[in-house]
Coordinates of C-alpha atoms in Angstrom, one line a residue:
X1 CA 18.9 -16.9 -18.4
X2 CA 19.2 -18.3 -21.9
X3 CA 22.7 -15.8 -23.5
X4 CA 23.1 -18.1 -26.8
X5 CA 23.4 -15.7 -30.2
X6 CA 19.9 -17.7 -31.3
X7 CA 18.4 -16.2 -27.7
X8 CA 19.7 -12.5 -28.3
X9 CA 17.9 -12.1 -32.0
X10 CA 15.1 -14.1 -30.7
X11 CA 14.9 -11.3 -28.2
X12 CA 16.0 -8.4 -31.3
X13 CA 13.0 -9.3 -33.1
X14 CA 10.4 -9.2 -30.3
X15 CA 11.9 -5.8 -29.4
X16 CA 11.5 -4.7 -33.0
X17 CA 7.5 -6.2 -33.1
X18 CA 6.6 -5.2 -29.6
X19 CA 8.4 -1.8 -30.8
X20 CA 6.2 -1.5 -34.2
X21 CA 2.9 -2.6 -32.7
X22 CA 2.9 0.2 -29.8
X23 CA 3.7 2.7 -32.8
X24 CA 0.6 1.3 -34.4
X25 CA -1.3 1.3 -31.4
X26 CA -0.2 4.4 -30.3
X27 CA -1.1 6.5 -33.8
X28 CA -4.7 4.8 -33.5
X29 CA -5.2 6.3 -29.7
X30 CA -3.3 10.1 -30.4
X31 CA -5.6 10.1 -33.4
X32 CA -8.6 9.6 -31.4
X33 CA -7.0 12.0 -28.6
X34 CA -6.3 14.9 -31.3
X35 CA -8.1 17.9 -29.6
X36 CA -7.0 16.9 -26.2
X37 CA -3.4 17.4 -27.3
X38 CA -3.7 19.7 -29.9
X39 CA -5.4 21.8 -27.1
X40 CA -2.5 21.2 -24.7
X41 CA 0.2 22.6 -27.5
X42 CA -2.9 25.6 -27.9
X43 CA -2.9 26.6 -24.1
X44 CA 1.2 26.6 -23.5
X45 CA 2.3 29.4 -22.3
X46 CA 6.1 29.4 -22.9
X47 CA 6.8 32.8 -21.1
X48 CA 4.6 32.2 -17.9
X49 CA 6.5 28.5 -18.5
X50 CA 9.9 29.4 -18.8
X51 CA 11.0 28.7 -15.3
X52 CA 9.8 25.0 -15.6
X53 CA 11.0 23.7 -19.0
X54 CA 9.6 20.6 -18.2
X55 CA 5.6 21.4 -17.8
X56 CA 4.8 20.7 -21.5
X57 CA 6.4 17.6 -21.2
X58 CA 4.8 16.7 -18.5
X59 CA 1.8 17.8 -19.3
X60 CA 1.9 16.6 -22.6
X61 CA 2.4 12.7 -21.0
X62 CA -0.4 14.0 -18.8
X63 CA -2.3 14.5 -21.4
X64 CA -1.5 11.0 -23.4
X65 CA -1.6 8.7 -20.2
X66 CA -5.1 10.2 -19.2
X67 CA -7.5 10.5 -21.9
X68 CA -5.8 7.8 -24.2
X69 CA -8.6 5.4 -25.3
X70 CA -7.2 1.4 -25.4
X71 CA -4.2 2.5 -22.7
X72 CA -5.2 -0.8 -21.4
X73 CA -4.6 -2.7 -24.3
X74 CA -1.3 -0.9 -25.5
X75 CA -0.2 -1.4 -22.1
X76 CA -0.7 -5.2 -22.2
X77 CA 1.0 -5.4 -25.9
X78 CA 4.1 -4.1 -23.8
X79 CA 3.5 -6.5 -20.9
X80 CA 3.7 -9.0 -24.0
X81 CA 6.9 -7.3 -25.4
X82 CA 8.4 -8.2 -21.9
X83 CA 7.8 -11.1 -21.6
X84 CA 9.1 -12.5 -24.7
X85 CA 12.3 -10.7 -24.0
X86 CA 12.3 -12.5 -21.3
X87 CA 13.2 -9.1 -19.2
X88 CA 12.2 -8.9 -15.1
X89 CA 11.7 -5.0 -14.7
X90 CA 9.7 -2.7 -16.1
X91 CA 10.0 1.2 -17.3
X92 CA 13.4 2.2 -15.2
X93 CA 13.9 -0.6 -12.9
X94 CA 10.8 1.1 -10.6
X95 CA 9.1 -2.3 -10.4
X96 CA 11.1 -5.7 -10.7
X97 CA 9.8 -9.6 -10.5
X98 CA 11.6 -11.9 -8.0
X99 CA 12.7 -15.8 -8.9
X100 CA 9.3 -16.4 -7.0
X101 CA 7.1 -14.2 -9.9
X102 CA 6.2 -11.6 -7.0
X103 CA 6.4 -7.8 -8.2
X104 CA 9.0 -6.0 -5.9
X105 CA 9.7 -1.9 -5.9
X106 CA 13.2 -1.4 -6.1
X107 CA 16.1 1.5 -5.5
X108 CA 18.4 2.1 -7.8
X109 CA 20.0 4.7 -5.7
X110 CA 20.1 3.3 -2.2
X111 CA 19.7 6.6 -1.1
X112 CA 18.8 6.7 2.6
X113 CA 16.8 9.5 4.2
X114 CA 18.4 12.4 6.0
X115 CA 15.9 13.2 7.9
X116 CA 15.0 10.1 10.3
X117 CA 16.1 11.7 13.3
X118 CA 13.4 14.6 12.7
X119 CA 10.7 12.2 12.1
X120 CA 11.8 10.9 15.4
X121 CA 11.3 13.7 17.3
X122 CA 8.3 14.6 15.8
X123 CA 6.9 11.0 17.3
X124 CA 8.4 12.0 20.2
X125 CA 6.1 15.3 20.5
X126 CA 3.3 12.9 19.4
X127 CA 4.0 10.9 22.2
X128 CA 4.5 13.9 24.4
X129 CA 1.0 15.7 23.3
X130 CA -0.7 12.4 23.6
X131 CA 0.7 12.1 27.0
X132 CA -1.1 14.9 28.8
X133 CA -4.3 13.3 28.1
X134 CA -3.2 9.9 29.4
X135 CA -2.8 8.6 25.9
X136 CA -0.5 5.9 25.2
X137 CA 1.5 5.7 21.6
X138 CA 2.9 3.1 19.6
X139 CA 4.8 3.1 16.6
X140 CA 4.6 0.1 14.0
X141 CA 7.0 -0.5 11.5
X142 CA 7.5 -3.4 9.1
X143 CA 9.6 -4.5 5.9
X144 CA 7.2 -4.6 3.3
X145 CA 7.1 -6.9 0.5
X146 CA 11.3 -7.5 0.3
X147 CA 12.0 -9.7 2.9
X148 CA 15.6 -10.1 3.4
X149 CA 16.3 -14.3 3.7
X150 CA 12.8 -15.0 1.9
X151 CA 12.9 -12.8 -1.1
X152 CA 15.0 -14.5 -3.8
X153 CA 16.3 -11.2 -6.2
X154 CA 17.3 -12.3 -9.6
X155 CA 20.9 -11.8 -10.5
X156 CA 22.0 -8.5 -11.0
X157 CA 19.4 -7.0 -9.2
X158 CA 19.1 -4.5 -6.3
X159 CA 16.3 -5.0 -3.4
X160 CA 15.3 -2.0 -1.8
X161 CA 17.8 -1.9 1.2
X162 CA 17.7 1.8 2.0
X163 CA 14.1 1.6 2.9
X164 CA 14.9 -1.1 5.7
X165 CA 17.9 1.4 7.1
X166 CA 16.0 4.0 7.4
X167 CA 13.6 2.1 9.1
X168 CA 16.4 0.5 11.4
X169 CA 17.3 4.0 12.4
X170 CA 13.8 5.3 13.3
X171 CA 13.7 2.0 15.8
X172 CA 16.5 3.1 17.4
X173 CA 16.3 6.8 17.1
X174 CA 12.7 6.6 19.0
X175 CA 14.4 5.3 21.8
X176 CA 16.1 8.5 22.8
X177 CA 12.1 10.1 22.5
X178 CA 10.9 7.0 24.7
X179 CA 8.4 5.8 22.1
X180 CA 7.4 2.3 22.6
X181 CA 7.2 0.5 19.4
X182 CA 6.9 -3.0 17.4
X183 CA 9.1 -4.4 15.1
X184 CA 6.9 -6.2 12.6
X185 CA 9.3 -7.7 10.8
X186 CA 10.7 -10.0 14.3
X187 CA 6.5 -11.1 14.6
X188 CA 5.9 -12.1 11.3
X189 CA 9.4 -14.3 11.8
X190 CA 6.9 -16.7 14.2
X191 CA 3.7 -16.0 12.4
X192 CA 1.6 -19.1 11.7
X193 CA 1.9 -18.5 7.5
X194 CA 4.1 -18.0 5.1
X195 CA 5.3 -15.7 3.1
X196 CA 3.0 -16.5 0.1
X197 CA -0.2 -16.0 2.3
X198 CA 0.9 -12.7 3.1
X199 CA 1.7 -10.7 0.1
X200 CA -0.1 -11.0 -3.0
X201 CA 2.0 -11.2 -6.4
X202 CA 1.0 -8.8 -8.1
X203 CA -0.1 -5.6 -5.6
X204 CA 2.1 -3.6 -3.4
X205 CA 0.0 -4.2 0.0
X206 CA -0.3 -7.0 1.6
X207 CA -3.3 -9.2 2.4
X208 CA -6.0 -9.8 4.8
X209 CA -4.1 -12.6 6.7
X210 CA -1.1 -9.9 7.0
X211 CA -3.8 -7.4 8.1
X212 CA -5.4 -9.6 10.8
X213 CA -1.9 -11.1 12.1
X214 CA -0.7 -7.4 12.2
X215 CA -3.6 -6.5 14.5
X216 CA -3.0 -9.2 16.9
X217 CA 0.8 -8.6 17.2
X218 CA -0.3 -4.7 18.0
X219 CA -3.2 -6.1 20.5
X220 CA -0.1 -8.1 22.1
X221 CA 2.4 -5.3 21.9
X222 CA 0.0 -2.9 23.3
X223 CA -0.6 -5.1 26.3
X224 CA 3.4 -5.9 26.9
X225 CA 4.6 -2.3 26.5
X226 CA 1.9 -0.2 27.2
X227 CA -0.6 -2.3 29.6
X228 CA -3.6 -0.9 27.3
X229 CA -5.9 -4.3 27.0
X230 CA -7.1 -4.7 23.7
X231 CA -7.4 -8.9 23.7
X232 CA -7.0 -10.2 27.3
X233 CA -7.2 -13.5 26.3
X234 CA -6.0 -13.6 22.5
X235 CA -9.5 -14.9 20.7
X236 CA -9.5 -11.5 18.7
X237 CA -5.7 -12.9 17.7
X238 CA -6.2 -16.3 17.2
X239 CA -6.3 -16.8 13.4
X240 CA -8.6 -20.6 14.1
X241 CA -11.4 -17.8 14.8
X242 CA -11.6 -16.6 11.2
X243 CA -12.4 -18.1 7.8
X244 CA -10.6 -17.2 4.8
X245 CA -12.6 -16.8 1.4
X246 CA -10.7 -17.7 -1.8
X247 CA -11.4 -16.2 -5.1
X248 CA -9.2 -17.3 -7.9
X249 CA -7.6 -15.1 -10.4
X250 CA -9.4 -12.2 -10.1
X251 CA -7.2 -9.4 -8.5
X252 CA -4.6 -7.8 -10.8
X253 CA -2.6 -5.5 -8.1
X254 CA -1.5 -2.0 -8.5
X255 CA 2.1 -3.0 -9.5
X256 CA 0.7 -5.3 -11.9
X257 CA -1.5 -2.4 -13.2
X258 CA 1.8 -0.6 -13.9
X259 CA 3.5 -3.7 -15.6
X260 CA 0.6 -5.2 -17.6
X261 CA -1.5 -8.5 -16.7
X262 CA 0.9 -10.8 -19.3
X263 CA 3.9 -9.7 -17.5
X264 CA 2.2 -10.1 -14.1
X265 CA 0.1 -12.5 -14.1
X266 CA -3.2 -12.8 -11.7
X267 CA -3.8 -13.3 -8.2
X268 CA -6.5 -15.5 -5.6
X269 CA -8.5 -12.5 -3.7
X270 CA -8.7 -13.4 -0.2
X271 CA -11.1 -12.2 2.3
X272 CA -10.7 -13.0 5.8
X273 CA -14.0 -12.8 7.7
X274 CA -14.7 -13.6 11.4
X275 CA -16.3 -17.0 12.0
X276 CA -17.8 -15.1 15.8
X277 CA -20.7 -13.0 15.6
X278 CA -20.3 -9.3 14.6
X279 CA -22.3 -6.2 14.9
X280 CA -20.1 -3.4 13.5
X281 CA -20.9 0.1 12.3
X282 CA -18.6 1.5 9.3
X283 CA -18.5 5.2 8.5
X284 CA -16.7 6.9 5.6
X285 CA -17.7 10.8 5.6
X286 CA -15.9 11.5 2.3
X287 CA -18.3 9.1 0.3
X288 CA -21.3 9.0 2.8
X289 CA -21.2 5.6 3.7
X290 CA -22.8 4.3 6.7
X291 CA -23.3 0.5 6.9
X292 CA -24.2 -1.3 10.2
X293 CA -24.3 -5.5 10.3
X294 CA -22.0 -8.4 10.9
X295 CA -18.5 -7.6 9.1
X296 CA -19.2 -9.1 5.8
X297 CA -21.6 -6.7 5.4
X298 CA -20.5 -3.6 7.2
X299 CA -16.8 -3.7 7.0
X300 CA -16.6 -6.0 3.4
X301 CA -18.9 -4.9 0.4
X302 CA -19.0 -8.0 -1.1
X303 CA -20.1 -6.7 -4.8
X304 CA -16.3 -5.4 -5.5
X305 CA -15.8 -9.2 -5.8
X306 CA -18.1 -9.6 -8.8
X307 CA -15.0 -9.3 -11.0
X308 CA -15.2 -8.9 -15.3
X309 CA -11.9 -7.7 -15.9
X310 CA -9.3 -7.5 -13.7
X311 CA -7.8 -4.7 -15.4
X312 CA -11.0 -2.7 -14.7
X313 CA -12.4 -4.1 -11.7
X314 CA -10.7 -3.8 -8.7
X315 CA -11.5 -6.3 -5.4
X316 CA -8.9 -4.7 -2.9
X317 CA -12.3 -2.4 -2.8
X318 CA -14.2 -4.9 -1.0
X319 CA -12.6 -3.9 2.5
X320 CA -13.9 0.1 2.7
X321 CA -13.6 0.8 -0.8
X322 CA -11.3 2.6 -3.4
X323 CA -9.8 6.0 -2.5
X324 CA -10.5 5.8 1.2
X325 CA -8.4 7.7 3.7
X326 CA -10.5 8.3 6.4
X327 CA -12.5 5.6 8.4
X328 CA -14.6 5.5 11.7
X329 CA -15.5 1.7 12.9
X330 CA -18.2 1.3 16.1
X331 CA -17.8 -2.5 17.2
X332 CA -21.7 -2.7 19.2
X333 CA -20.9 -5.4 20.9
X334 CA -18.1 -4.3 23.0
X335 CA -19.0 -0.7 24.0
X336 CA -17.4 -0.3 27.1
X337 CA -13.9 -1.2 25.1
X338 CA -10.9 0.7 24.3
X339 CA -10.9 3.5 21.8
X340 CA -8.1 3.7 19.5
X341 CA -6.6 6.0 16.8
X342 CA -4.6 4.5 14.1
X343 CA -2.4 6.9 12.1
X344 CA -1.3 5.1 9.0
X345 CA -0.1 4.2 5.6
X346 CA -2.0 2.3 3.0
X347 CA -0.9 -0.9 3.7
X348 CA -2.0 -0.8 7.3
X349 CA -5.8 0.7 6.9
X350 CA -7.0 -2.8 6.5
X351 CA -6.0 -3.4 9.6
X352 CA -8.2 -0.9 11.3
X353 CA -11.0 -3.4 10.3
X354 CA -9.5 -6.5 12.9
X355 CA -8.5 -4.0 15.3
X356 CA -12.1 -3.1 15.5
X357 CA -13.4 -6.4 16.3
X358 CA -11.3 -5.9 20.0
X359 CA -12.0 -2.5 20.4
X360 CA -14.9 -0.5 21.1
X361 CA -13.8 1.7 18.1
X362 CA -11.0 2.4 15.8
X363 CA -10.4 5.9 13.8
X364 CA -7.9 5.1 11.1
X365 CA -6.6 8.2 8.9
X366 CA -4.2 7.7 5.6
X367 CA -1.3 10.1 7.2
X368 CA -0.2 11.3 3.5
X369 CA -3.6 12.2 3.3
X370 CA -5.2 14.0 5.7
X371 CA -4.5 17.5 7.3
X372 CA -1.3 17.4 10.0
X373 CA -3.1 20.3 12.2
X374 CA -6.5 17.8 12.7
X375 CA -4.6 14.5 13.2
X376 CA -2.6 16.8 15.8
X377 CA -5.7 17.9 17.2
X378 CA -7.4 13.7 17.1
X379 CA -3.9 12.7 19.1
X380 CA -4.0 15.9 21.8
X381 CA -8.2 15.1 22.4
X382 CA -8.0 12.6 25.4
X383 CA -10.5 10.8 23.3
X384 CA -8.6 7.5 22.9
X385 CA -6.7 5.2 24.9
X386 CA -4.0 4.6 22.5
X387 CA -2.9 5.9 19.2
X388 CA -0.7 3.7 16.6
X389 CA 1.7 5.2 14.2
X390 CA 2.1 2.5 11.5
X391 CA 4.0 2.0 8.4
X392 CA 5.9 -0.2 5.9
X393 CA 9.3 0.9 5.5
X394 CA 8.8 2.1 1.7
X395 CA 6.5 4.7 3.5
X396 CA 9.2 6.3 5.6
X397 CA 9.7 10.2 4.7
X398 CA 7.8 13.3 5.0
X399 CA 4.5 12.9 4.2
X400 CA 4.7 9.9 7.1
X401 CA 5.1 12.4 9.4
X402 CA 4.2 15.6 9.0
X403 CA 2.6 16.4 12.4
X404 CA 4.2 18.4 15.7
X405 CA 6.9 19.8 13.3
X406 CA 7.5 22.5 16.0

């Protein structure tokens, strides 16, 4: 990075514009925004309040981030401001750019959970529960996007290594409660990719390569640890059996929702969609959605991919949707095959939809949000052959695992 005296006021004044313009900005969207926080001020309620100091500041940025007209717009003039400082992180260091331009969560305090063990033994109740019914369990866990050896962290700069202890210690605390599980991270370390077809730039999951590579390495773990077949003879596995869709420049990724598209950048959409014949049936209660038809037209809804403005329009809906935490796949054309439950985070319901394509059917629940008592209740049913517990590392903590507390 460029340190001369001509640099540093090159960077003073773009501070000082970026500074004046979001003032500008800002005053035009409160002014338009008057009676929303006028009305906030109106309703406050300092003695009912007085515990919590905060609430009319937070209620107050509530109010601002919310119902702000052009937040879009202001937000990119910051992205701008960034850039021409020339700086890699954005607001307090939550969300920093690699050498490599990819958009990386960091830790500033390294703090590791306390609480790993617990989380252990709740799997091992899981497992226990799950048990009694003939149920086999498997936990998945893998890095994320920080990849130690592949991610190159600009100088000065500190990767998120707590997340990857804590998930060392689950691995090895679930031994004691005799859970079988896969280490991601040692898969993707012979996967047939790289890196860059694995992650997108901008977005904090990863894509549908990742998703369909992550299915196979359960299907194969599942087999070796468990004896539960899901693909006896690797097809389902075998990447050559897919096609991959390209659509340039059209996704712009949660994390680069938070940073602005100037800082972040744009990245290729890719679908990945089975080149076999499909007959699956895709269910989503919460927005009554019931398609049956070959995957690209069950599983995919290809309009999400009719793209304006990135900002706006979103293409990670294309596989289920936007807001889904609760999905129920039939695969028609292998109804005598296994039945499984996949307990996950966000970054692993996309694989629910390639797990389907071996299975007979896949239930796949968004742990942080859904009710602990009814996934309890889905594990204990004898209804499935195997259940998968699955997770990035950034994902490790309580709302991972809120089930069997007792």
């Amino acid at each position: 990075m460029d340190n001369s005296p001509k640099a540093h006021w090159h960077k003073i004044a773009a501070a000082v514009l970026m500074l004046t313009v979001l003032i500008g900005a800002s005053g035009f969207s409160l002014w338009f925004t008057y009676d929303s926080v006028l009305g906030t001020l109106a309703a406050y309620d300092p003695l009912k309040s007085w515990r919590t100091p905060s609430s009319l500041r937070e209620e107050m940025e509530s109010a601002i981030r919310y119902q702000l007209p052009y937040r879009l717009e202001i937000r990119d003039i910051y992205s701008i401001g960034l850039v021409a400082q020339g700086k890699r992180e954005i607001g307090t260091f939550f969300i920093v750019k690699d050498n490599d331009g990819y958009l990386l969560r960091t830790n500033l305090y390294q703090e590791i959970d306390p609480n790993i063990e617990e989380y252990a033994r709740r799997l091992g109740k899981l497992r226990q529960a799950a048990a009694l019914k003939g149920t086999q369990v498997l936990f998945v866990g893998t890095t994320g996007k920080f990849v130690p050896g592949t991610t190159k962290m600009p100088e000065g700069y500190l990767p998120d290594h707590s997340s990857l202890r804590n998930l060392d210690e689950l691995f090895l605390d679930l031994l004691a409660y005799h859970v079988s599980n896969l280490d991601l991270r040692e898969s993707f370390k012979t996967a047939p990719l790289d890196y860059t077809d694995y992650y997108y730039r901008t977005d904090s999951r990863w894509t549908a390569r990742a998703a369909q590579f992550a299915a196979g390495s359960v299907a194969d773990a599942a087999k070796d640890k468990l004896g539960v077949e899901l693909d006896s003879d690797g097809f389902y596995s075998d990447l050559a059996n897919y096609e991959a869709y390209i659509y340039p420049q059209i996704l712009l990724g949660d994390y680069g929702h938070s940073a602005g598209m100037p800082f972040s950048g744009l990245d290729d959409f890719v679908a990945v969609v089975p080149a076999f014949e499909t007959d699956l049936t895709l269910e989503i209660s919460s927005q009554n959605i019931l398609r049956r038809g070959p995957f690209s037209q069950s599983v995919l809804n290809m309009d999400y991919l009719n793209v304006g403005d990135p900002r706006y329009d979103n293409p990670s809906k294309t596989y289920f949707g936007g807001g889904v935490t609760r999905v129920h796949i039939v695969n028609h054309r292998n109804p005598d095959g296994e039945k499984v439950l996949l307990l996950c985070d966000s970054t692993f319901l996309t694989t629910a939809a390639y797990l389907a394509l071996m299975c007979g059917e896949v239930d796949a629940r968004v742990v942080a949000s859904n009710d602990a008592a009814s996934m309890e209740k889905l594990v204990a049913s004898g209804e499935y052959s195997l259940v998968v517990v699955a997770c990035e590392a950034q994902s490790i903590g309580a709302d991972m695992f809120p089930f069997f507390k007792r």
